[in-house]
JSON list of C-alpha atoms in Angstrom, two decimals:
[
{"chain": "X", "resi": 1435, "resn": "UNK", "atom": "CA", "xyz": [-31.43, -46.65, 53.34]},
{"chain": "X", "resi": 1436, "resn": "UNK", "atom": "CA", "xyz": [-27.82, -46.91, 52.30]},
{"chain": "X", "resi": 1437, "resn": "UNK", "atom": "CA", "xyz": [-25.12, -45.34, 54.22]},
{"chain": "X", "resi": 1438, "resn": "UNK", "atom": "CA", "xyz": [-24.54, -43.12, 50.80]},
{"chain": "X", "resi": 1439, "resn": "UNK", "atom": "CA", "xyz": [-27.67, -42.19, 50.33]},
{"chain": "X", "resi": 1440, "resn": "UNK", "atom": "CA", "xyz": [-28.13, -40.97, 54.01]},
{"chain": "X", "resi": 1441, "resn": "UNK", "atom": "CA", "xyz": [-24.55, -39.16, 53.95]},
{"chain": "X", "resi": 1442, "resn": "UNK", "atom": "CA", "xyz": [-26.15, -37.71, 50.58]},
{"chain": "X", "resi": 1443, "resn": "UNK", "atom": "CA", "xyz": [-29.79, -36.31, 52.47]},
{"chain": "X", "resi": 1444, "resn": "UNK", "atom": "CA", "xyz": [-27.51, -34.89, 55.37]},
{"chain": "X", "resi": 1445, "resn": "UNK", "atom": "CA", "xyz": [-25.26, -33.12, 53.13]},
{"chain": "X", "resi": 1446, "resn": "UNK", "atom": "CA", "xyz": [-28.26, -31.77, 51.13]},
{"chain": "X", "resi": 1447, "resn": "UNK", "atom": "CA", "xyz": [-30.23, -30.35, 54.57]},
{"chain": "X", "resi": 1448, "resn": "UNK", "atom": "CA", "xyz": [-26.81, -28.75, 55.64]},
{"chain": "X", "resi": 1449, "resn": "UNK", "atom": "CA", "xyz": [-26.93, -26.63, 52.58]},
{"chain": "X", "resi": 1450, "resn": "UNK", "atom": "CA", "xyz": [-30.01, -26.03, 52.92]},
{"chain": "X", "resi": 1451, "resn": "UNK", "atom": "CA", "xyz": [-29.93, -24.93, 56.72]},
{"chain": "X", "resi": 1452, "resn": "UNK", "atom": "CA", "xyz": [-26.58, -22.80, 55.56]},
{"chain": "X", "resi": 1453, "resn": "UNK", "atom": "CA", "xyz": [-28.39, -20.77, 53.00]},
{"chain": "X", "resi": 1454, "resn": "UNK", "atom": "CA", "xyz": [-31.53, -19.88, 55.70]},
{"chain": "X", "resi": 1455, "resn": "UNK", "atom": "CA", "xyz": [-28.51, -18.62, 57.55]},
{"chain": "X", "resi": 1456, "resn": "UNK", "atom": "CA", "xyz": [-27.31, -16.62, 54.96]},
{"chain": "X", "resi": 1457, "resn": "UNK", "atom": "CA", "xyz": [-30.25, -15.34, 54.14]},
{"chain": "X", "resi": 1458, "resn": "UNK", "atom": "CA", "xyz": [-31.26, -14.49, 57.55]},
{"chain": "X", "resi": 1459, "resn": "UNK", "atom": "CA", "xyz": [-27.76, -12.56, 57.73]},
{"chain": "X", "resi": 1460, "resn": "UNK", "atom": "CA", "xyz": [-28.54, -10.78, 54.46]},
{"chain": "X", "resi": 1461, "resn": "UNK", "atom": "CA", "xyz": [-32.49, -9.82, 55.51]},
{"chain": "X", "resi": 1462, "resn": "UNK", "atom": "CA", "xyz": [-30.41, -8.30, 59.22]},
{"chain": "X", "resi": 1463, "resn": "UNK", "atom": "CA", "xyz": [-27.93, -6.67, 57.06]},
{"chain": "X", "resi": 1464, "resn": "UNK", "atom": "CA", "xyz": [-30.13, -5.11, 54.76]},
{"chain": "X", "resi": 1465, "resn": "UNK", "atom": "CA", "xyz": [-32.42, -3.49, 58.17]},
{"chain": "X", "resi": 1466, "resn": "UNK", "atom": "CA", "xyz": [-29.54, -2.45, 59.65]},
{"chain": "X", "resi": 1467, "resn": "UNK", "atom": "CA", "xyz": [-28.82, -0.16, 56.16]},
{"chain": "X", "resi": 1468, "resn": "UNK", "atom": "CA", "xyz": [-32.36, 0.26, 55.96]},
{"chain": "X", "resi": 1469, "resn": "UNK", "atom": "CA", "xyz": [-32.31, 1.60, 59.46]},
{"chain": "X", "resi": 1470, "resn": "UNK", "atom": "CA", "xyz": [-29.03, 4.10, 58.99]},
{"chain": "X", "resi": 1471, "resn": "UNK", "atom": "CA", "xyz": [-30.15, 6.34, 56.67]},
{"chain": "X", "resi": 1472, "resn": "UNK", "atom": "CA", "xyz": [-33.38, 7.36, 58.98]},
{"chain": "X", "resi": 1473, "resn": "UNK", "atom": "CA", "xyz": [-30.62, 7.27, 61.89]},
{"chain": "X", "resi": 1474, "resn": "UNK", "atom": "CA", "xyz": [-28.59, 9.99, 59.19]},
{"chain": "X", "resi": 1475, "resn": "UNK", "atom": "CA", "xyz": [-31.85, 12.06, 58.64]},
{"chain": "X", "resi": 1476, "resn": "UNK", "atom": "CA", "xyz": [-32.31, 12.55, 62.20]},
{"chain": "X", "resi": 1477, "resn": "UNK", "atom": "CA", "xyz": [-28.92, 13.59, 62.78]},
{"chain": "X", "resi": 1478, "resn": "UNK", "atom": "CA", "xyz": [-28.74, 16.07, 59.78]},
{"chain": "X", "resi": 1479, "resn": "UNK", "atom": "CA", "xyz": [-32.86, 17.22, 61.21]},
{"chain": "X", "resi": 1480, "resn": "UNK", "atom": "CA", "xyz": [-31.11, 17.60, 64.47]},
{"chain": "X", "resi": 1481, "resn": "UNK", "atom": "CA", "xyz": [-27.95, 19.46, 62.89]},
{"chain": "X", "resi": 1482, "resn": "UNK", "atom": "CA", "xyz": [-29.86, 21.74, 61.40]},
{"chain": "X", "resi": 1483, "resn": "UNK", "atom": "CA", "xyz": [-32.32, 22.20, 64.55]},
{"chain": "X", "resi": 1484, "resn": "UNK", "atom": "CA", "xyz": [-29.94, 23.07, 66.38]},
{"chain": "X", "resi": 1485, "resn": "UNK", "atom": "CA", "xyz": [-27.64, 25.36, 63.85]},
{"chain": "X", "resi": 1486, "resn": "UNK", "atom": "CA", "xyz": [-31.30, 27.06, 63.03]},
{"chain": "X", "resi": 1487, "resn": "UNK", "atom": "CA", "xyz": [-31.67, 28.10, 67.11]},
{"chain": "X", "resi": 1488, "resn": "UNK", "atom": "CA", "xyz": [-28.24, 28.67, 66.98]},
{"chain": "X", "resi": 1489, "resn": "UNK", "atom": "CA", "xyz": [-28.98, 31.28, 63.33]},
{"chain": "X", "resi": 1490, "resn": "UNK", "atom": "CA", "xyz": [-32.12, 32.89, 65.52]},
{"chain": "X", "resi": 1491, "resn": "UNK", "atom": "CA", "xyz": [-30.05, 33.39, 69.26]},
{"chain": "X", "resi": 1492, "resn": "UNK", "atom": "CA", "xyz": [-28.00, 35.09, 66.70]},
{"chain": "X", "resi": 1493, "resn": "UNK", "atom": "CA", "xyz": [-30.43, 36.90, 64.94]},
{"chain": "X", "resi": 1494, "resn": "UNK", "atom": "CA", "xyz": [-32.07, 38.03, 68.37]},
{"chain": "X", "resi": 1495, "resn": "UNK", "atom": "CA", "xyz": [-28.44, 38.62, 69.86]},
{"chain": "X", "resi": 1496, "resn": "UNK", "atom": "CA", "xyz": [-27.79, 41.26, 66.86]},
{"chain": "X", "resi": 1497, "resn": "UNK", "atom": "CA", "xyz": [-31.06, 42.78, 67.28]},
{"chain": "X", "resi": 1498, "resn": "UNK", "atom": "CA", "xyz": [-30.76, 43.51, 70.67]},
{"chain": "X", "resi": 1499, "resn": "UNK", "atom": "CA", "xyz": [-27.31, 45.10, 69.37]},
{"chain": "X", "resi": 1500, "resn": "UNK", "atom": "CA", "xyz": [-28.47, 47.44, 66.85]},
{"chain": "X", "resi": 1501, "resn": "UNK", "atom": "CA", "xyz": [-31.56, 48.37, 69.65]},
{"chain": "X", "resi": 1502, "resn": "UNK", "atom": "CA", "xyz": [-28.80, 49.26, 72.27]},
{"chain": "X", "resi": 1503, "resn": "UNK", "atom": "CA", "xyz": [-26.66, 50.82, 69.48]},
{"chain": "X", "resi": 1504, "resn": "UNK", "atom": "CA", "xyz": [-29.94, 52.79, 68.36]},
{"chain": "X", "resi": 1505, "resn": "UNK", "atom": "CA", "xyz": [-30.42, 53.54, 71.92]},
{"chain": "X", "resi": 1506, "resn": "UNK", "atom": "CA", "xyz": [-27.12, 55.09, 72.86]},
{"chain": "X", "resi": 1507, "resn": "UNK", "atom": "CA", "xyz": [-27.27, 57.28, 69.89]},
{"chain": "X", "resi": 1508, "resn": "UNK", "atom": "CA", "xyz": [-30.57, 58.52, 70.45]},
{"chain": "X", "resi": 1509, "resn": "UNK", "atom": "CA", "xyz": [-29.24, 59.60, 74.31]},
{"chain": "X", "resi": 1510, "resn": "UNK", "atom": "CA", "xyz": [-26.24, 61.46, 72.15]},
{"chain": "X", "resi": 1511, "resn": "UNK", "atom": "CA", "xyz": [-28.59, 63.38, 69.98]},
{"chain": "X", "resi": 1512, "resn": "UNK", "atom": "CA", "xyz": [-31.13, 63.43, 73.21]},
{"chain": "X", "resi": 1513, "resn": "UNK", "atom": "CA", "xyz": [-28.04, 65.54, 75.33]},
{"chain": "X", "resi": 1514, "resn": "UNK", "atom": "CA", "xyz": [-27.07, 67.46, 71.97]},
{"chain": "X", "resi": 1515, "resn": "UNK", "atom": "CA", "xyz": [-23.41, 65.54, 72.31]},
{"chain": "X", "resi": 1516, "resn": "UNK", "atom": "CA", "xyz": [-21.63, 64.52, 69.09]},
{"chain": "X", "resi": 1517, "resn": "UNK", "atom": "CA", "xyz": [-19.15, 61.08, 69.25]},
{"chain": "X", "resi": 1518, "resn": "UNK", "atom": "CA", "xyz": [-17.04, 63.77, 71.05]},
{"chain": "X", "resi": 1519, "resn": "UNK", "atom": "CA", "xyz": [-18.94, 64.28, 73.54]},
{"chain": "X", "resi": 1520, "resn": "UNK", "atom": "CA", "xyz": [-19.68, 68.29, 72.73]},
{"chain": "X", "resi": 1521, "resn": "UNK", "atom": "CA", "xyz": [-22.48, 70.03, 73.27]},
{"chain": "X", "resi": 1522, "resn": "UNK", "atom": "CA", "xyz": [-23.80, 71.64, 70.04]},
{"chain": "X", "resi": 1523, "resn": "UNK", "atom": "CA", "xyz": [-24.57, 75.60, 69.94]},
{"chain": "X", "resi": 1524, "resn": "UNK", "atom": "CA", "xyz": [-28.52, 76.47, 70.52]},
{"chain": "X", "resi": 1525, "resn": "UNK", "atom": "CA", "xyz": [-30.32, 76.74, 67.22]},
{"chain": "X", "resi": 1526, "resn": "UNK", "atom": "CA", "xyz": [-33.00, 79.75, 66.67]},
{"chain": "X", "resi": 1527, "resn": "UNK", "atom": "CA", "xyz": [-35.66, 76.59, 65.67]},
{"chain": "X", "resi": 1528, "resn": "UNK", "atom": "CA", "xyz": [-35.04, 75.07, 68.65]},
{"chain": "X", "resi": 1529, "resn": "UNK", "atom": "CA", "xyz": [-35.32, 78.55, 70.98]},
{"chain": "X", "resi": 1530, "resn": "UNK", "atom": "CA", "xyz": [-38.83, 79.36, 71.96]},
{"chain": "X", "resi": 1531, "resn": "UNK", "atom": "CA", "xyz": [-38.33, 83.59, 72.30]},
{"chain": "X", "resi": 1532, "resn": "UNK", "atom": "CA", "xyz": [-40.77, 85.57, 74.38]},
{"chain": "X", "resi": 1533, "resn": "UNK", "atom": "CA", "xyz": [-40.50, 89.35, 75.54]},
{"chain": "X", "resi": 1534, "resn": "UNK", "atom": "CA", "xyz": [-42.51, 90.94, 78.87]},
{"chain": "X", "resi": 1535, "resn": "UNK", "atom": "CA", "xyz": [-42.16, 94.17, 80.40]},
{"chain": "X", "resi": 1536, "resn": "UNK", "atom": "CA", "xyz": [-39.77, 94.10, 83.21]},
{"chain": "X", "resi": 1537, "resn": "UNK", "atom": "CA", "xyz": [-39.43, 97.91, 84.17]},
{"chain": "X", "resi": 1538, "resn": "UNK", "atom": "CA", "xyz": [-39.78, 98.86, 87.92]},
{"chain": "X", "resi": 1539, "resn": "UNK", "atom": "CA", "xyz": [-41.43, 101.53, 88.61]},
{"chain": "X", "resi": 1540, "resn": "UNK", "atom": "CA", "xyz": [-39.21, 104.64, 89.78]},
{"chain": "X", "resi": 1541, "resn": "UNK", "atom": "CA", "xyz": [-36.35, 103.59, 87.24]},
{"chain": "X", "resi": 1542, "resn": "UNK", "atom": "CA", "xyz": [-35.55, 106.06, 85.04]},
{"chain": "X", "resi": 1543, "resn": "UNK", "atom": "CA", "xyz": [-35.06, 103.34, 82.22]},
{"chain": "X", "resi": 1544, "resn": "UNK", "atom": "CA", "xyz": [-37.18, 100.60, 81.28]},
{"chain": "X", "resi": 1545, "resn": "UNK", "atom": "CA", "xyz": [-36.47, 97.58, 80.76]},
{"chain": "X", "resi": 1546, "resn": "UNK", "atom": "CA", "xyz": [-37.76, 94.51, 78.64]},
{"chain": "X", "resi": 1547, "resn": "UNK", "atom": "CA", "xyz": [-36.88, 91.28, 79.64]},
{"chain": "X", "resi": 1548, "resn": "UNK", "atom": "CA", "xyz": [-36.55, 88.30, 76.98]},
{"chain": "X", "resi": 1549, "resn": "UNK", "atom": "CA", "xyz": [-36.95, 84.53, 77.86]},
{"chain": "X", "resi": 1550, "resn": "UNK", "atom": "CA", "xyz": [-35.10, 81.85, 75.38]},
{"chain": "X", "resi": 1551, "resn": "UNK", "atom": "CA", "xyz": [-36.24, 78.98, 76.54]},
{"chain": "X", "resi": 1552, "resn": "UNK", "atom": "CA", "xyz": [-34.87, 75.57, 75.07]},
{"chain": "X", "resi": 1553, "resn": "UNK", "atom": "CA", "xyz": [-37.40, 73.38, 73.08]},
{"chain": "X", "resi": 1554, "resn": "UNK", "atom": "CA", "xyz": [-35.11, 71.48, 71.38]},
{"chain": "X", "resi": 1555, "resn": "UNK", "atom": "CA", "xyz": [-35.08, 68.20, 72.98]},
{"chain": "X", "resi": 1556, "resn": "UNK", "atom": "CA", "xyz": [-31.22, 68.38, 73.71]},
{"chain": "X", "resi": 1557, "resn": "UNK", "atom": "CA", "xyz": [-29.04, 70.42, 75.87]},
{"chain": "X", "resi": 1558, "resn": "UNK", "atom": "CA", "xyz": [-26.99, 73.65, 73.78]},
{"chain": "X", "resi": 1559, "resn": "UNK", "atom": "CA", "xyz": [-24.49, 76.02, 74.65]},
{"chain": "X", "resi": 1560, "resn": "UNK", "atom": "CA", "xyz": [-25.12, 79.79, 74.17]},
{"chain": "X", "resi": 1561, "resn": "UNK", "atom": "CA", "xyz": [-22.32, 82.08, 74.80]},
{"chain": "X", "resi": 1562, "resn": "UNK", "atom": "CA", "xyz": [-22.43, 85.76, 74.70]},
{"chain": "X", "resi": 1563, "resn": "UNK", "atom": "CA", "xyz": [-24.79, 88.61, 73.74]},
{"chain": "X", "resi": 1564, "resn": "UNK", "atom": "CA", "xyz": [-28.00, 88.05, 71.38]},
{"chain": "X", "resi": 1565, "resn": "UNK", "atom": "CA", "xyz": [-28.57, 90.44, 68.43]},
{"chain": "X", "resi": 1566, "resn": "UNK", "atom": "CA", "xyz": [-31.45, 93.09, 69.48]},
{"chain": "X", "resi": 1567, "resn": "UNK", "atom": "CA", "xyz": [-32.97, 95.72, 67.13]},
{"chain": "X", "resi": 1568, "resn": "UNK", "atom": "CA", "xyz": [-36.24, 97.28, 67.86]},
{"chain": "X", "resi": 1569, "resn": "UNK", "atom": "CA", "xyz": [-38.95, 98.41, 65.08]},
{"chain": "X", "resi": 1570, "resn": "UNK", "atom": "CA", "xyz": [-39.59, 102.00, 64.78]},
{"chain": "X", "resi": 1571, "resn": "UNK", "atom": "CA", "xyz": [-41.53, 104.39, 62.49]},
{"chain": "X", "resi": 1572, "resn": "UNK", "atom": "CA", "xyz": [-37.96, 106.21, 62.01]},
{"chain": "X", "resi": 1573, "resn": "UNK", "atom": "CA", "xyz": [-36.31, 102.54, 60.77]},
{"chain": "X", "resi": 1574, "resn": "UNK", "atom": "CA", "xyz": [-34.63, 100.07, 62.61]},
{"chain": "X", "resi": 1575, "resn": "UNK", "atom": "CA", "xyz": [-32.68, 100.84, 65.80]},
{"chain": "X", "resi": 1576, "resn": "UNK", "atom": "CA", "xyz": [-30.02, 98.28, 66.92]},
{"chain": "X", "resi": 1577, "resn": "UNK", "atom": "CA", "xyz": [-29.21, 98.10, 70.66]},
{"chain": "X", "resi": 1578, "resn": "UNK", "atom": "CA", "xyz": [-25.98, 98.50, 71.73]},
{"chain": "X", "resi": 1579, "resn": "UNK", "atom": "CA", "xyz": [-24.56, 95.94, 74.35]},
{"chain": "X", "resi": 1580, "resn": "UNK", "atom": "CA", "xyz": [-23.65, 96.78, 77.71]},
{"chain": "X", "resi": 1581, "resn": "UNK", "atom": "CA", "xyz": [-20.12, 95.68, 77.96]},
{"chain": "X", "resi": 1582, "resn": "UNK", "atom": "CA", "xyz": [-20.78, 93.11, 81.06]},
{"chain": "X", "resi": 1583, "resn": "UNK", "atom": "CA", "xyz": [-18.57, 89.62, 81.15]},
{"chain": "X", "resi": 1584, "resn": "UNK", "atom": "CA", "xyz": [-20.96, 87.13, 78.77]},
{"chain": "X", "resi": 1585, "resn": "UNK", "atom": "CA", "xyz": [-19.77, 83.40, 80.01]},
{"chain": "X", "resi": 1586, "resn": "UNK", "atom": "CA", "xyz": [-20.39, 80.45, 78.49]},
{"chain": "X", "resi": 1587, "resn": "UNK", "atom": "CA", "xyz": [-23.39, 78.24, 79.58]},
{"chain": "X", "resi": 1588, "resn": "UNK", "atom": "CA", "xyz": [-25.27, 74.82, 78.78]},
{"chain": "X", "resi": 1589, "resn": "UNK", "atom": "CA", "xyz": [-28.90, 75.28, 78.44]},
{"chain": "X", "resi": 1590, "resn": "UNK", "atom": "CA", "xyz": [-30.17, 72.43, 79.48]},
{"chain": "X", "resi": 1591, "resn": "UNK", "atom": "CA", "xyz": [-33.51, 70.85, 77.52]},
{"chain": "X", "resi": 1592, "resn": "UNK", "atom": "CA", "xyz": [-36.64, 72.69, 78.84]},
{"chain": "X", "resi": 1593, "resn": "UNK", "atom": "CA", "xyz": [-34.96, 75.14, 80.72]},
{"chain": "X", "resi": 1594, "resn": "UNK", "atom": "CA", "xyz": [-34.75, 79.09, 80.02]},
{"chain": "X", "resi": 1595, "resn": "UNK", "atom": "CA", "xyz": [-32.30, 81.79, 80.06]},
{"chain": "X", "resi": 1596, "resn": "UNK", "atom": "CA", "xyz": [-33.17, 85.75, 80.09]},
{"chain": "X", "resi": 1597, "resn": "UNK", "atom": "CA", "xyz": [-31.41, 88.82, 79.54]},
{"chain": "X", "resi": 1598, "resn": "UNK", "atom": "CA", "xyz": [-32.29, 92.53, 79.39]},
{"chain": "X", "resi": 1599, "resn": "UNK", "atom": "CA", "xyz": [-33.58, 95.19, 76.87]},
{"chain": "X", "resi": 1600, "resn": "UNK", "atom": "CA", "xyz": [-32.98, 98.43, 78.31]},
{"chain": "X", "resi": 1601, "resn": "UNK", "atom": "CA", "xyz": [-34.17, 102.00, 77.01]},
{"chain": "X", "resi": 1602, "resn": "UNK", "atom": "CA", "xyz": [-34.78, 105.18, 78.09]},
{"chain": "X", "resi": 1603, "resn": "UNK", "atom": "CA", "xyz": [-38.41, 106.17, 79.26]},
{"chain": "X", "resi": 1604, "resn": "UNK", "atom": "CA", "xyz": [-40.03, 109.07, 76.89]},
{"chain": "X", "resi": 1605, "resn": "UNK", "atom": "CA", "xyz": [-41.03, 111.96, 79.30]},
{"chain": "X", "resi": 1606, "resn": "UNK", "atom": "CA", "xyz": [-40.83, 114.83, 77.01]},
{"chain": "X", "resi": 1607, "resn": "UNK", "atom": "CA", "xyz": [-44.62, 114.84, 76.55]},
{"chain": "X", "resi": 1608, "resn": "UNK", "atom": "CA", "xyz": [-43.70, 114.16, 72.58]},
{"chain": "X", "resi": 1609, "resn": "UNK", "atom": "CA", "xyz": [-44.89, 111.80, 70.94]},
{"chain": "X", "resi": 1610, "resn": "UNK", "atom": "CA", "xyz": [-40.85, 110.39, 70.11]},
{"chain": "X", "resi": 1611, "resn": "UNK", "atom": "CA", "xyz": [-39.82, 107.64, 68.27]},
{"chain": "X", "resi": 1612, "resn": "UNK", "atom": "CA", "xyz": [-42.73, 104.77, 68.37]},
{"chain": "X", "resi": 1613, "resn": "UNK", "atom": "CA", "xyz": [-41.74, 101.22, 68.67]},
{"chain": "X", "resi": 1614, "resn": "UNK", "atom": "CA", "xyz": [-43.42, 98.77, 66.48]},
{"chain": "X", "resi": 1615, "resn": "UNK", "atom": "CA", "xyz": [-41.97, 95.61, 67.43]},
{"chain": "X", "resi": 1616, "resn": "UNK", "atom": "CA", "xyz": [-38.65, 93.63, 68.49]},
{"chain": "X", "resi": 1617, "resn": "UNK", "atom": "CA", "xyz": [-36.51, 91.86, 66.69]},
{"chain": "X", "resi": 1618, "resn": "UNK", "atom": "CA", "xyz": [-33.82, 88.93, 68.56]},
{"chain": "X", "resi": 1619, "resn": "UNK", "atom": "CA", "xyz": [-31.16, 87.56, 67.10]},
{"chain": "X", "resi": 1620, "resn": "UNK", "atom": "CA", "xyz": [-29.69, 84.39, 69.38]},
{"chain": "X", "resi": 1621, "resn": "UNK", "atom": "CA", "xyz": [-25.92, 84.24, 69.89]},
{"chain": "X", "resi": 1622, "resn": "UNK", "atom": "CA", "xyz": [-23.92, 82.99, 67.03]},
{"chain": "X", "resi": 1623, "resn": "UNK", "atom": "CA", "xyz": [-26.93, 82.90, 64.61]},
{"chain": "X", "resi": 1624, "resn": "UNK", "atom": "CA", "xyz": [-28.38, 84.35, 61.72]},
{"chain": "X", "resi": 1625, "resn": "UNK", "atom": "CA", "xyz": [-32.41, 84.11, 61.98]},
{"chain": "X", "resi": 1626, "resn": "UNK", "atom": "CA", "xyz": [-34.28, 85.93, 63.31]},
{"chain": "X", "resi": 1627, "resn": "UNK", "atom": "CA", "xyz": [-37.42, 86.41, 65.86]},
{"chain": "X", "resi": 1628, "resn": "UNK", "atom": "CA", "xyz": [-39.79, 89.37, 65.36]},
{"chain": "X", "resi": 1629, "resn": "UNK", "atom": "CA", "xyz": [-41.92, 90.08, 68.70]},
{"chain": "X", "resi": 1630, "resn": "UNK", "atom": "CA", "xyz": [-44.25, 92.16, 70.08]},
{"chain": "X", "resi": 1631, "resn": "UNK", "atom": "CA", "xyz": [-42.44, 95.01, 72.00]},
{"chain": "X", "resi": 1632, "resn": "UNK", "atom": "CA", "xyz": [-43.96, 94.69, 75.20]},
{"chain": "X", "resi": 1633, "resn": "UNK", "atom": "CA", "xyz": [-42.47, 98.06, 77.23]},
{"chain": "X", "resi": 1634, "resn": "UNK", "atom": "CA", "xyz": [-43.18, 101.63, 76.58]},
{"chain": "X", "resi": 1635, "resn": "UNK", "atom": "CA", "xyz": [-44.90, 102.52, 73.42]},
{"chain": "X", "resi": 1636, "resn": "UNK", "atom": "CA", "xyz": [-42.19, 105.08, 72.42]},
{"chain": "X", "resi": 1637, "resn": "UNK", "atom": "CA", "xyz": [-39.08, 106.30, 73.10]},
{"chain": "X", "resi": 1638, "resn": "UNK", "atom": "CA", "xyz": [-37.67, 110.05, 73.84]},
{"chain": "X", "resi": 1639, "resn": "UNK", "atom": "CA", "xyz": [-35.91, 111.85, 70.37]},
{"chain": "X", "resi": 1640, "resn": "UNK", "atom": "CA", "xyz": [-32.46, 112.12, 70.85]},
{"chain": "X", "resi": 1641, "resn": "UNK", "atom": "CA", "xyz": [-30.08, 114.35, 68.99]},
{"chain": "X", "resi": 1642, "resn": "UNK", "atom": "CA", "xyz": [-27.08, 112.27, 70.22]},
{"chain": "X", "resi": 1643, "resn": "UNK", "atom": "CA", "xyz": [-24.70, 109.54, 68.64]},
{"chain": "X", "resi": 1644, "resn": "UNK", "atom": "CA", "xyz": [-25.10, 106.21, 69.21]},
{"chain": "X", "resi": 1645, "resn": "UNK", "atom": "CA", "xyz": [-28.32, 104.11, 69.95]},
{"chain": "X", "resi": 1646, "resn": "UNK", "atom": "CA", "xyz": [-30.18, 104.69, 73.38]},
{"chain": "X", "resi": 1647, "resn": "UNK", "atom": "CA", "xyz": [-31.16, 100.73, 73.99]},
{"chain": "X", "resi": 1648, "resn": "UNK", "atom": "CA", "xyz": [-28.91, 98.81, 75.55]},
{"chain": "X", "resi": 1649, "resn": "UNK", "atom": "CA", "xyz": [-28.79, 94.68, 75.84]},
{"chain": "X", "resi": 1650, "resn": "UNK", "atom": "CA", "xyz": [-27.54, 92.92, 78.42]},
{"chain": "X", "resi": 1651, "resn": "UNK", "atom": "CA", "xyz": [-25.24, 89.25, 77.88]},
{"chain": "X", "resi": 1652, "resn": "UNK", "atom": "CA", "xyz": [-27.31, 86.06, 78.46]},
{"chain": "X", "resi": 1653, "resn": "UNK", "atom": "CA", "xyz": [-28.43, 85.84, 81.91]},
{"chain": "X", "resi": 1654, "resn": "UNK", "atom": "CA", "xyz": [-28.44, 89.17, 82.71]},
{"chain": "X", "resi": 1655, "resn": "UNK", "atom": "CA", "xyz": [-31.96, 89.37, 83.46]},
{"chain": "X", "resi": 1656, "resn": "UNK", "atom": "CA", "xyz": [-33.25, 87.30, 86.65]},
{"chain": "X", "resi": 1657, "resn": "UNK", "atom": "CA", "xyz": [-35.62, 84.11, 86.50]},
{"chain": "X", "resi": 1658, "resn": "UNK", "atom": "CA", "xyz": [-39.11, 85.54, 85.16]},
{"chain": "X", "resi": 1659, "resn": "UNK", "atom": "CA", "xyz": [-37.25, 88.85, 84.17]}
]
C-alpha cells in the first residue's frame, strides 16, 4: 500500500470516528432537553402542590375565622350586649308572666304577686314599675304605683323578678266590683299580658277618688312572691 493511499484510509476513519462523536454529543444533547422539560413539569406540579396546600391552609385558616367571628357574636346576642357592650331592655316576647296569690292571712289587703321570668336567651335590663290594670265587670281599673325607689337591674337569662299587686279585701258582705282578669304591662313596653287574677274574686265599692290597687316597682315582691 502506498504511503498516500494509507495517509488517505487514516484521514477517511478520522472523519469517520469524528462524526460518531458528534453524533454521540448530539443523541446526549438532545436527552438532556428531552429530560428538562419533565424536570420543568415537576417543578411547576410541585409549584402548584404546594401553592394549592398553601390556597386550602388558607381556606381552613379563614374558616376557622368566620367560625370564631360567628362565635363571638353569637356570645353578644347570647348576653343581650350590642358592639357596645349594653345590655338591651327586656322584651314582653321574651318575659314569661305568671300571677299567684300572695296574701297572708290577717292582712287587711291582699296581695298578688307577679313573676317575669326571662326566657329570652340573653340577659335585659328592666327598670322601674310595670303597667297593671285589672278586669272588672265595671271596666278597666288601672293600679296606681306605690311611690317606692324602682332601681335599675340586669335580669339575667332564666332568672325571675317579682313585684306586688296590692288591693283591698271586700268585707262588706256585697257582692263589689268582680275581677275578671289581669292585665301586665312590662317596664318601658307597649304589649300586653292578660292573666288569670289569681286573689280575691272581688273587690269592696268605693265612693272615693283614685284607684284602690296599688303596684309595687320590680322586685318588690320576695322570691316565690
Amino acid at each position: 500500500m502506498s504511503g498516500n493511499r494509507r495517509k488517505a484510509l487514516l484521514a477517511s476513519a478520522a472523519l469517520v470516528g469524528c462524526a460518531m462523536l458528534m453524533t454521540a454529543c448530539q443523541d446526549s444533547g438532545s436527552g438532556t432537553a428531552k429530560d428538562a422539560p419533565s424536570a420543568d413539569a415537576s417543578g411547576s406540579s410541585g409549584s402548584s402542590g404546594s401553592s394549592g396546600s398553601s390556597g386550602s391552609s388558607s381556606a381552613g385558616g379563614e374558616k376557622d375565622s368566620a367560625a370564631k367571628d360567628s362565635g363571638e357574636q353569637g356570645t353578644l346576642a347570647g348576653t343581650g350586649s350590642n358592639e357596645n357592650g349594653k345590655i338591651g331592655k327586656c322584651r314582653t316576647d321574651e318575659l314569661e308572666v305568671t300571677a299567684k296569690d300572695s296574701t297572708i292571712t290577717g292582712d287587711n289587703e291582699g296581695t298578688v304577686a307577679v313573676e317575669l321570668k326571662n326566657g329570652g336567651g340573653r340577659d335585659c335590663s328592666l327598670s322601674g314599675y310595670a303597667g297593671v290594670d285589672l278586669k272588672t265587670n265595671a271596666g278597666s281599673l288601672s293600679a296606681k304605683r306605690t311611690g317606692e325607689k324602682a332601681e335599675p337591674m340586669v335580669l339575667k337569662d332564666g332568672k325571675s323578678v317579682y313585684f306586688g299587686v296590692h288591693y283591698p279585701i271586700n268585707t262588706s258582705g256585697g257582692s263589689g266590683v268582680r275581677i275578671t282578669g289581669l292585665v301586665v304591662t312590662p317596664p318601658d313596653e307597649t304589649k300586653s299580658v292578660t292573666l288569670n287574677w289569681p286573689g280575691a274574686g272581688s273587690l269592696p265599692v268605693s265612693d272615693g277618688p283614685g284607684s284602690p290597687v296599688k303596684v309595687g316597682p320590680m322586685g318588690s315582691a320576695g322570691q316565690g312572691g
